[in-house]
PDB file of C-alpha atoms in Angstrom:
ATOM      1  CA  UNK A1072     110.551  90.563 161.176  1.00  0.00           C
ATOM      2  CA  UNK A1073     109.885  93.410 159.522  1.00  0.00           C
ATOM      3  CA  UNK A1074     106.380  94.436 157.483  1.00  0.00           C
ATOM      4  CA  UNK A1075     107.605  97.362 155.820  1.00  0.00           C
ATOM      5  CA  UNK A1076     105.775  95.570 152.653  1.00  0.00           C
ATOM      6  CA  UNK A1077     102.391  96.648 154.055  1.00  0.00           C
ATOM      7  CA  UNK A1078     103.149 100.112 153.197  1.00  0.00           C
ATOM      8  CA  UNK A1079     102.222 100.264 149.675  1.00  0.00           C
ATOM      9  CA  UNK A1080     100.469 103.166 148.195  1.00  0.00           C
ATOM     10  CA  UNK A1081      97.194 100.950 148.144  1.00  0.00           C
ATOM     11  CA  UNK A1082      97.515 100.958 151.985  1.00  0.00           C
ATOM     12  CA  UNK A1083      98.052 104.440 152.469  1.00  0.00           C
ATOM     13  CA  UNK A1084      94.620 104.493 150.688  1.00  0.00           C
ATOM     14  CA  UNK A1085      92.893 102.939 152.910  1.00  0.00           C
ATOM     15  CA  UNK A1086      89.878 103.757 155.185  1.00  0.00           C
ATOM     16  CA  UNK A1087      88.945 103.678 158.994  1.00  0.00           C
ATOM     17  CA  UNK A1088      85.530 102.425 159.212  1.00  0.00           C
ATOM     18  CA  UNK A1089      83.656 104.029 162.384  1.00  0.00           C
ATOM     19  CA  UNK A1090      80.312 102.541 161.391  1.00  0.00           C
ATOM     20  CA  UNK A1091      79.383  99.728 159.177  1.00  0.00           C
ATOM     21  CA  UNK A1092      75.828  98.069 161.695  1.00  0.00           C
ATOM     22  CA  UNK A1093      77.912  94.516 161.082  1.00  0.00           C
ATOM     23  CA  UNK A1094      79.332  94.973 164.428  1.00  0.00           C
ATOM     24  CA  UNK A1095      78.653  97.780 166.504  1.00  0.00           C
ATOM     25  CA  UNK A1096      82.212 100.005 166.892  1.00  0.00           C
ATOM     26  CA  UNK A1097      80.927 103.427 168.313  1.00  0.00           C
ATOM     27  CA  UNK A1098      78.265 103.785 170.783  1.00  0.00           C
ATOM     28  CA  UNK A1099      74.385 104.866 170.066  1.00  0.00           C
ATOM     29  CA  UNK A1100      73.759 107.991 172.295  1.00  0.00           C
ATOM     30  CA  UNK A1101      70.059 109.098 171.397  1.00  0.00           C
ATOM     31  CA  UNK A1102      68.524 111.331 169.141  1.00  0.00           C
ATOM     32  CA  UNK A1103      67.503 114.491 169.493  1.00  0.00           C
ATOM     33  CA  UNK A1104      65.458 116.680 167.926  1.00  0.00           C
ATOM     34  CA  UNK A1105      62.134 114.549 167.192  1.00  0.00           C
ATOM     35  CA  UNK A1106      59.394 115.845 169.782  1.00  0.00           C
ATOM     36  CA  UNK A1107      57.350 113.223 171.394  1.00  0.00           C
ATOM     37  CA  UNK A1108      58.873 110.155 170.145  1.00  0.00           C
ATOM     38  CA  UNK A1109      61.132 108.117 172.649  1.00  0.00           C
ATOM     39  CA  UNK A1110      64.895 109.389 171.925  1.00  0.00           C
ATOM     40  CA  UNK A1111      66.185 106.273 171.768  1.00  0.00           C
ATOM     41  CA  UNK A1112      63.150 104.709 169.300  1.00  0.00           C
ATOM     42  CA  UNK A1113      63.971 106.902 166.220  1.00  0.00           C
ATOM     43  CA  UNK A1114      67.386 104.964 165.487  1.00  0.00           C
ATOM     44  CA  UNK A1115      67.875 101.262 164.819  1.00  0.00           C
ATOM     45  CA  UNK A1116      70.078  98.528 163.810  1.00  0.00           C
ATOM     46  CA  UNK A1117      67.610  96.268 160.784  1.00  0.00           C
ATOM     47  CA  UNK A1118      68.554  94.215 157.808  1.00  0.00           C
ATOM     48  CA  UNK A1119      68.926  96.071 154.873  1.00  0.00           C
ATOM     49  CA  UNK A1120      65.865  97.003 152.678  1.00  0.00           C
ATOM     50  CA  UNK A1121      67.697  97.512 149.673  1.00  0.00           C
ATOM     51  CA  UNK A1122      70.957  95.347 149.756  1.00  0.00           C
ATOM     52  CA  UNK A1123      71.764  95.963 145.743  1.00  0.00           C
ATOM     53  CA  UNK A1124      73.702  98.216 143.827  1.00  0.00           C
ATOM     54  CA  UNK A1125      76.660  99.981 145.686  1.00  0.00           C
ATOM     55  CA  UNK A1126      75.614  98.827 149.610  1.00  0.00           C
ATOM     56  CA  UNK A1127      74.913  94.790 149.644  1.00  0.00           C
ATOM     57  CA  UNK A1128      75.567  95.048 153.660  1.00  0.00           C
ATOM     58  CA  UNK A1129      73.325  92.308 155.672  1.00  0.00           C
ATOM     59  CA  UNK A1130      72.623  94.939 158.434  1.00  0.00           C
ATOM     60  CA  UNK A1131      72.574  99.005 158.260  1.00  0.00           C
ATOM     61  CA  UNK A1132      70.880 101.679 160.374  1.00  0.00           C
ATOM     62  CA  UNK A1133      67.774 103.283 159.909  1.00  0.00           C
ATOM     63  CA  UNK A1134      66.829 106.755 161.330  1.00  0.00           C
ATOM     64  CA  UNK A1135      62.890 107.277 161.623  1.00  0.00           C
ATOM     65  CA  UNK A1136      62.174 111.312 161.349  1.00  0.00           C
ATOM     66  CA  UNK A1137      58.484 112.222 162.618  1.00  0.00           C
ATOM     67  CA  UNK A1138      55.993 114.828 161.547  1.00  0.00           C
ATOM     68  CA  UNK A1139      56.388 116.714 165.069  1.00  0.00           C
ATOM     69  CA  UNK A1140      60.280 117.004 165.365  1.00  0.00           C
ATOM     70  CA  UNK A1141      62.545 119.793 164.665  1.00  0.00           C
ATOM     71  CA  UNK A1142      64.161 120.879 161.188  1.00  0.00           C
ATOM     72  CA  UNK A1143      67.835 119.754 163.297  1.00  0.00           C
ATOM     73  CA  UNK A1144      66.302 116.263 164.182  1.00  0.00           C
ATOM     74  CA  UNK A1145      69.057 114.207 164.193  1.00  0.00           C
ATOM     75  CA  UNK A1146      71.564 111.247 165.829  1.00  0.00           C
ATOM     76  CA  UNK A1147      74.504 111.189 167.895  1.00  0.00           C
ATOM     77  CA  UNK A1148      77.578 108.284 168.191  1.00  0.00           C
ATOM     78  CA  UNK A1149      80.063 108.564 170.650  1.00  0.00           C
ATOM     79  CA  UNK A1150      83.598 107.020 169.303  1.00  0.00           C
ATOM     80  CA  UNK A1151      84.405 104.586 172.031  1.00  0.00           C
ATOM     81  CA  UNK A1152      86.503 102.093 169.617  1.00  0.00           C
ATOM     82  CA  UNK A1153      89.601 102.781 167.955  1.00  0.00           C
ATOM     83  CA  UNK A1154      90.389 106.036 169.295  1.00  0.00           C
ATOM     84  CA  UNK A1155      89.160 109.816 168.659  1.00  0.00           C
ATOM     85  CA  UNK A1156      88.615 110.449 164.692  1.00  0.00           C
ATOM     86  CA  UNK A1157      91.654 112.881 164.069  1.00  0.00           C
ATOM     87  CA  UNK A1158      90.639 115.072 161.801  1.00  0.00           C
ATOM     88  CA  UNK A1159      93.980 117.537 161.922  1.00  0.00           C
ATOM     89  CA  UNK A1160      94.775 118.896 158.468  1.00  0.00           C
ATOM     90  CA  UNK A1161      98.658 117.802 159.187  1.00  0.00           C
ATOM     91  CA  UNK A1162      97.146 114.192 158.252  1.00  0.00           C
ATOM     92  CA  UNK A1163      95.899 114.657 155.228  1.00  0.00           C
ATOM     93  CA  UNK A1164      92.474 112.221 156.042  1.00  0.00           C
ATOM     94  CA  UNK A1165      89.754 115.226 156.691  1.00  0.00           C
ATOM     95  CA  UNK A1166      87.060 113.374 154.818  1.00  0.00           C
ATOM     96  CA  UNK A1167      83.757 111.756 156.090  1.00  0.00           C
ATOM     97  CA  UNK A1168      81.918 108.872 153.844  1.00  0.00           C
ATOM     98  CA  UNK A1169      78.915 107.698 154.330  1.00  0.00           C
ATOM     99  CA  UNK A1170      76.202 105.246 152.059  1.00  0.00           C
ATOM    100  CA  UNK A1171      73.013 106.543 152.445  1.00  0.00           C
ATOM    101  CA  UNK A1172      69.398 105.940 151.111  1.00  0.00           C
ATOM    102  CA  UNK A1173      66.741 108.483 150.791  1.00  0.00           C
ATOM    103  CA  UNK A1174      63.286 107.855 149.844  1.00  0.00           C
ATOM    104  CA  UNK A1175      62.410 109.005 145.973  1.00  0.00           C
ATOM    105  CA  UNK A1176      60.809 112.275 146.111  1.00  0.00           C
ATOM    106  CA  UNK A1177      62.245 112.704 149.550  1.00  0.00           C
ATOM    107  CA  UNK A1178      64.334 115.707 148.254  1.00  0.00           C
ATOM    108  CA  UNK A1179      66.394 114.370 151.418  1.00  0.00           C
ATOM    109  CA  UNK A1180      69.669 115.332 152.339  1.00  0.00           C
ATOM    110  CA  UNK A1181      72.489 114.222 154.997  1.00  0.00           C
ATOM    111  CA  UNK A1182      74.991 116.251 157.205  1.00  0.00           C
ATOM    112  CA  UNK A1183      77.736 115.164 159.057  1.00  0.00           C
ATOM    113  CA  UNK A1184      78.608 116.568 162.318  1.00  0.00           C
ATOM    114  CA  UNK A1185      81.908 116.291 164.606  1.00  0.00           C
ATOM    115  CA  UNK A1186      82.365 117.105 168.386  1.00  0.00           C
ATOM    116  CA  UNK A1187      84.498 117.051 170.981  1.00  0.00           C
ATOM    117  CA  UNK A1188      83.258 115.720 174.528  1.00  0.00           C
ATOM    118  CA  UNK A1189      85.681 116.959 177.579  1.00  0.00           C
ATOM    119  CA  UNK A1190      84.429 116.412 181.063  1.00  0.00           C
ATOM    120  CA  UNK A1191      80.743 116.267 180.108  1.00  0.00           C
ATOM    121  CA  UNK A1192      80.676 119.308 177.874  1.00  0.00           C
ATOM    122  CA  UNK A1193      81.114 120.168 174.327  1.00  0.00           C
ATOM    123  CA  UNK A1194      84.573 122.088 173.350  1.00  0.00           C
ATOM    124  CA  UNK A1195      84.254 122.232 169.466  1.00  0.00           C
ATOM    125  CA  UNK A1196      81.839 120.990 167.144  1.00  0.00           C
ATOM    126  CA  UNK A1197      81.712 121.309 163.489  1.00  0.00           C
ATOM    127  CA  UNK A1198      78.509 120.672 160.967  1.00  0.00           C
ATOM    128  CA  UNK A1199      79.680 120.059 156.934  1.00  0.00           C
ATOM    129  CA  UNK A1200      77.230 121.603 154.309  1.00  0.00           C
ATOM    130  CA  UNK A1201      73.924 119.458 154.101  1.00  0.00           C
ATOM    131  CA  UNK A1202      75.159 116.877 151.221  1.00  0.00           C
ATOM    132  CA  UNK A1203      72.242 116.024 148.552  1.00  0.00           C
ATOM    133  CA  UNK A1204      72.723 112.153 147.622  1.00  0.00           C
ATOM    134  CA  UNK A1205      73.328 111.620 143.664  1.00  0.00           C
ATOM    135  CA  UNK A1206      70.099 109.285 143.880  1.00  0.00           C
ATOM    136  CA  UNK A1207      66.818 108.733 145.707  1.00  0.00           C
ATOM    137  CA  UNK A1208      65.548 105.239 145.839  1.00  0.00           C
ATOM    138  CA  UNK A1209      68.461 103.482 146.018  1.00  0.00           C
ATOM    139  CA  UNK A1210      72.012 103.605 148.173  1.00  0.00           C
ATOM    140  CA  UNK A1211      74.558 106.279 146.958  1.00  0.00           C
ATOM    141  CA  UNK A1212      77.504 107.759 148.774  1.00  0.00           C
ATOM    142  CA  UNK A1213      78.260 110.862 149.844  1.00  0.00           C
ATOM    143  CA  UNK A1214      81.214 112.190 151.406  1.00  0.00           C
ATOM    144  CA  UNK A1215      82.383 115.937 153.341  1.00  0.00           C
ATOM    145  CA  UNK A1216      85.721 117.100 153.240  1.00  0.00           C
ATOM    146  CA  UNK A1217      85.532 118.350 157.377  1.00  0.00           C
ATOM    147  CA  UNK A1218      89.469 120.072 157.803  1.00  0.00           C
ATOM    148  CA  UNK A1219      87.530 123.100 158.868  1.00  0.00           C
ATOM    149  CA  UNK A1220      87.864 120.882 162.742  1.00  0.00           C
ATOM    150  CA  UNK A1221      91.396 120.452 162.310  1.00  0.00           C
ATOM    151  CA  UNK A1222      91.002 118.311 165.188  1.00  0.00           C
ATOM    152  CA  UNK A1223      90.496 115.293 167.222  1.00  0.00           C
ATOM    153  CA  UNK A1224      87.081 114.910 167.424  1.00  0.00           C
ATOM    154  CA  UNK A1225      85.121 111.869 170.024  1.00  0.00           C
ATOM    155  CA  UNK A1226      81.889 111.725 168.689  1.00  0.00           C
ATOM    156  CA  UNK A1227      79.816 111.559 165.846  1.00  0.00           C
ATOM    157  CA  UNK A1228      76.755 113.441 165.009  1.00  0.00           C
ATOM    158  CA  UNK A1229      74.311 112.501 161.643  1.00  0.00           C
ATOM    159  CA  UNK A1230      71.283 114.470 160.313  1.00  0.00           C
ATOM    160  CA  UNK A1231      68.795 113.249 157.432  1.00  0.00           C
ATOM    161  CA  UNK A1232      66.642 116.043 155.752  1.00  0.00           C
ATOM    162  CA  UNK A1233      68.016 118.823 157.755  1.00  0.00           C
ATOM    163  CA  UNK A1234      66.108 122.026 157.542  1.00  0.00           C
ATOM    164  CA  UNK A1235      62.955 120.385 156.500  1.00  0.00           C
ATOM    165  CA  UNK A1236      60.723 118.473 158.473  1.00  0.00           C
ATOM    166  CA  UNK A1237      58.474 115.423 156.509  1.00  0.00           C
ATOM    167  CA  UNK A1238      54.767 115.328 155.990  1.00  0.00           C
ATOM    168  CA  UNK A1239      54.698 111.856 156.844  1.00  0.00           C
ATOM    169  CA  UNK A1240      56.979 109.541 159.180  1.00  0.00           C
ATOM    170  CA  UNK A1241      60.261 108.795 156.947  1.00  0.00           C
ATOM    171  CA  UNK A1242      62.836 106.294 157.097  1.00  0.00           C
ATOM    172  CA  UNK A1243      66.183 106.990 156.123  1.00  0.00           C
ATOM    173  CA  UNK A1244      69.191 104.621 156.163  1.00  0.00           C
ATOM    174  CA  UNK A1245      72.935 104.905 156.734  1.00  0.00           C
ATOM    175  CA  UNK A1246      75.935 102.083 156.489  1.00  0.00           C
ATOM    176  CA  UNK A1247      79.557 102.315 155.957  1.00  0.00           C
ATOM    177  CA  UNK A1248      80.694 105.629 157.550  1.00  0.00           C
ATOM    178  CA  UNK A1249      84.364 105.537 156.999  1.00  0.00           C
ATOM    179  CA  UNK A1250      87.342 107.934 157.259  1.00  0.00           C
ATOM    180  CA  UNK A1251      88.722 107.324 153.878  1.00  0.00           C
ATOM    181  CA  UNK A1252      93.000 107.477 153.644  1.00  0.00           C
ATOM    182  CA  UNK A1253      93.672 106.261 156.990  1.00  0.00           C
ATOM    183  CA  UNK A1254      95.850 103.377 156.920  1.00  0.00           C
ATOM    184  CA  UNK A1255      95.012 101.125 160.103  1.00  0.00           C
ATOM    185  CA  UNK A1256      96.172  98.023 159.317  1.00  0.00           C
ATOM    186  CA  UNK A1257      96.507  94.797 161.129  1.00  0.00           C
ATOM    187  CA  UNK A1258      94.067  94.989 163.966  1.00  0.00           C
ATOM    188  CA  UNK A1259      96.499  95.543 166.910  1.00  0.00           C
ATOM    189  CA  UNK A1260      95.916  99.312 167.209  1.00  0.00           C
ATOM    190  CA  UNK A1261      91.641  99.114 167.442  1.00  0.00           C
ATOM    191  CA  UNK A1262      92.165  95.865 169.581  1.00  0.00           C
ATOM    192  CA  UNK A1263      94.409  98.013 172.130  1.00  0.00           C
ATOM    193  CA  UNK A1264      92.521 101.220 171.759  1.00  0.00           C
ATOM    194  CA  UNK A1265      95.832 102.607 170.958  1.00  0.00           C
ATOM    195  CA  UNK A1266      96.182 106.509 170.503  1.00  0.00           C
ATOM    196  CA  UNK A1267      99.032 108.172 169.501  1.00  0.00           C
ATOM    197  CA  UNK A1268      99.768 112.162 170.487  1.00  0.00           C
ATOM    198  CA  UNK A1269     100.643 114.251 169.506  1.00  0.00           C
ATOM    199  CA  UNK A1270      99.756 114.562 165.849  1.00  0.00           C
ATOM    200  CA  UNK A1271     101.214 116.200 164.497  1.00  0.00           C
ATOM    201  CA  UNK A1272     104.987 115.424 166.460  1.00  0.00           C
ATOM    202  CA  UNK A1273     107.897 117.390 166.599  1.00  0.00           C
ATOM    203  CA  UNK A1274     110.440 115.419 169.265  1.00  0.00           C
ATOM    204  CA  UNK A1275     108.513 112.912 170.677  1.00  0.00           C
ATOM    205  CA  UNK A1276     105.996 110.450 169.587  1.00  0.00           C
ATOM    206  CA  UNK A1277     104.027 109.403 172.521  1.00  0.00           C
ATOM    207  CA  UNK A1278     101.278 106.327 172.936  1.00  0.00           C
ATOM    208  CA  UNK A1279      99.267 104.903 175.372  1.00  0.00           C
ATOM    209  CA  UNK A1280     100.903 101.216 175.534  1.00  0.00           C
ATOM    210  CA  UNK A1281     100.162  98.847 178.622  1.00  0.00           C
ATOM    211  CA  UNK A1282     103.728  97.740 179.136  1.00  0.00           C
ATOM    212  CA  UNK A1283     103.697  94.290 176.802  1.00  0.00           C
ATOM    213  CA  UNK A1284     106.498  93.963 174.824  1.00  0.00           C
ATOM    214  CA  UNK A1285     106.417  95.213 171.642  1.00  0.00           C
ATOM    215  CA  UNK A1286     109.082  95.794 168.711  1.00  0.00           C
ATOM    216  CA  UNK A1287     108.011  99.129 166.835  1.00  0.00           C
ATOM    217  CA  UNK A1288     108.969 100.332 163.792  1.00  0.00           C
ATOM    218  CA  UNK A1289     108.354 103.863 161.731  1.00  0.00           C
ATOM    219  CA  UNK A1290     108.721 103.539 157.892  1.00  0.00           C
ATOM    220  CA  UNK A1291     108.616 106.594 155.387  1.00  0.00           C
ATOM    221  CA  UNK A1292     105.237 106.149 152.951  1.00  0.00           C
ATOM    222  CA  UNK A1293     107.428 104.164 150.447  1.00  0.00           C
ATOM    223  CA  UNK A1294     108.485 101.521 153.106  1.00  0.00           C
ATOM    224  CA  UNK A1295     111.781 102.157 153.644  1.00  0.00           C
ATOM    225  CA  UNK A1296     112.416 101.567 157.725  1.00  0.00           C
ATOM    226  CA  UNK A1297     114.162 104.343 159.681  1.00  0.00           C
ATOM    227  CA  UNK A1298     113.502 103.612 163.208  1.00  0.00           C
ATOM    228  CA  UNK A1299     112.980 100.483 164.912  1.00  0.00           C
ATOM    229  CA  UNK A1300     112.721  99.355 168.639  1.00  0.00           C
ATOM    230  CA  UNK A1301     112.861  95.631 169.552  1.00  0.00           C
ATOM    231  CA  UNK A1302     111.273  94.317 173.175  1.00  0.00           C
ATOM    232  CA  UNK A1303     109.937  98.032 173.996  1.00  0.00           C
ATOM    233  CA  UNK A1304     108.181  98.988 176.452  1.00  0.00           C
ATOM    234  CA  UNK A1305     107.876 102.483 176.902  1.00  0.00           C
ATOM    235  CA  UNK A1306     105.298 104.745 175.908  1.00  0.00           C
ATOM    236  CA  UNK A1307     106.988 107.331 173.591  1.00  0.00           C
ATOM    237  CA  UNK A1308     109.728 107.498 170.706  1.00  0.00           C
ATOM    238  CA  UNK A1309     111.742 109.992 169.850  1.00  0.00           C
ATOM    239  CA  UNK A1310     111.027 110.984 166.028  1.00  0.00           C
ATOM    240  CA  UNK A1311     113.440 114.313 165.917  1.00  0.00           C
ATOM    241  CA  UNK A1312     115.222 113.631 163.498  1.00  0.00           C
ATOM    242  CA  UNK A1313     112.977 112.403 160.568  1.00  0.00           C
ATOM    243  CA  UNK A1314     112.435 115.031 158.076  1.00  0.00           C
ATOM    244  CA  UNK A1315     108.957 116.647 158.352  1.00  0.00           C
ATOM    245  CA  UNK A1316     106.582 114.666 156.368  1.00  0.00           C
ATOM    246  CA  UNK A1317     104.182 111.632 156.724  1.00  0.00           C
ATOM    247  CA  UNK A1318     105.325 108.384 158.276  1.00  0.00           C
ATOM    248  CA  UNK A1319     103.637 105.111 159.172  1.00  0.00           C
ATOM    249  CA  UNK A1320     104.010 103.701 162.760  1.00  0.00           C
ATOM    250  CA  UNK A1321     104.056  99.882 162.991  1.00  0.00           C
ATOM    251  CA  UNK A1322     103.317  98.013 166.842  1.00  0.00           C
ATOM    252  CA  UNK A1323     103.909  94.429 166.728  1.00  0.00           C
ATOM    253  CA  UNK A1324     102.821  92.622 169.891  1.00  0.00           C
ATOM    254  CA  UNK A1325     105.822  89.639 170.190  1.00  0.00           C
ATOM    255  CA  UNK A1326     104.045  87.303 172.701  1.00  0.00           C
ATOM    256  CA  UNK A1327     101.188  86.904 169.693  1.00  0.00           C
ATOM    257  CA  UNK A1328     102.848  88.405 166.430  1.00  0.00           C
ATOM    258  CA  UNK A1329      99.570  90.519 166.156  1.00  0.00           C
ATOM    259  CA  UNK A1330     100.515  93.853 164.329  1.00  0.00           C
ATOM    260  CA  UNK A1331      98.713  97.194 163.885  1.00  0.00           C
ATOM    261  CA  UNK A1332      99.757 100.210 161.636  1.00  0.00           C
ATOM    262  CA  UNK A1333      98.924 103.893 161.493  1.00  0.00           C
ATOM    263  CA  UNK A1334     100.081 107.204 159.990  1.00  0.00           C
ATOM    264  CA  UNK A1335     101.494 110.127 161.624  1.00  0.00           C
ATOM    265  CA  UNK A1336     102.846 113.981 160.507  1.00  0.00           C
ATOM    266  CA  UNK A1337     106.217 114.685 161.747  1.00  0.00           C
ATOM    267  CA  UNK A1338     106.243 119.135 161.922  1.00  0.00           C
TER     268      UNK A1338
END
């Protein structure tokens, strides 16, 4: 069987959602930055306050900033579902959204902040320009275009207000943090914590499969199949000879039928 009709343009437009408070993907860490209060106090999971306009969610996070903190108070996720956000400009998908409510008369703002976590420490990390919301008062999104990285990045780091510190405890509230154009598609690949590396290829496609057959199949962006392996169970493909360009990679588990796509950058 072959789902080469998934890959319509509308799929390639899709979007990797890293935190929606509906189920928890990525792990809380703490916060930081916020004096005496208890780390992990400042940041919680409630119903939503405002569930109108562009955000109707049931559930959504709320950071709590204190008088006392620092102007770089903040809150820190660590990507433990899915696999690392790859933020290489070879993808095309270098874009963080988030929905996000600020107080009116807040003059609140929101940054978005990548890192890289290797053996304890951090390798890279890279801070977008604090984004002012389009409205106070009510949900609005805002997103940060973050190919300065350029790379594969393990956890996720969020500041309200930064520079200023309030007069007066404030709550601010996040939902939906996505990775707009990532096409992920079917489940399989977030279910498996599949990765694929590296991205992007020049031979070989390599992936981190646990030996259950699968057929796999790479398809150019308008669907037409050019490779396909039946009953694999390896952990790379060789992708040589496709033409450099953008191609989506399709694992179909055939004990269960269960199916997950993503994209990739031949070089």
């Amino acid at each position: 069987m072959t789902f080469a009709f998934l890959f319509t343009i509308a799929s390639i437009n899709a979007q990797r959602v890293l935190l929606d408070f509906e189920e928890e993907q990525q792990s809380f860490v703490e916060c930081f930055g916020v004096g005496s209060q208890d780390p992990a106090a400042c940041f919680d999971v409630i119903a939503n306050p405002d569930a109108s306009g562009i955000n109707t969610s049931d559930s959504v996070g709320v950071f709590i900033e204190p008088t006392e903190g620092e102007t770089w108070a903040g809150f820190i996720f660590d990507i433990v579902n899915g696999g690392d956000v790859d933020l290489t400009t070879a993808t095309g998908n270098t874009e963080l959204c988030a929905d996000v409510w600020v107080p009116t008369g807040s003059g609140g703002d929101f940054t978005f902040k990548v890192e890289r976590l290797e053996g304890g420490l951090v390798t890279v990390d890279r801070e977008s320009p604090a984004i002012k919301p389009s409205a106070e008062g009510q949900w609005a999104t805002v997103c940060s275009d973050m190919a300065i990285f350029d790379a594969q990045a393990n956890r996720l780091v969020l500041f309200f207000n930064i520079q200023g510190i309030p007069i007066t405890e404030t709550s601010y509230y996040v939902d939906n943090v996505t990775q707009p154009g990532v096409t992920s598609v079917g489940g399989l690949i977030e279910e498996k914590g599949l990765k694929i590396f590296p991205n992007p290829a020049t031979y070989d496609l390599f992936f981190n499969a646990d030996g259950e057959p699968m057929t796999i199949t790479v398809a150019d962006l308008q669907g037409r199949e050019l490779i396909r392996h039946a009953s694999f169970t390896g952990n790379s493909i060789r992708v040589a000879d496709l033409i450099p360009g953008s191609y989506i990679i399709t694992f179909t588990e055939e004990s269960t039928g269960r199916f997950g796509s993503t994209k990739f950058f031949k070089q």
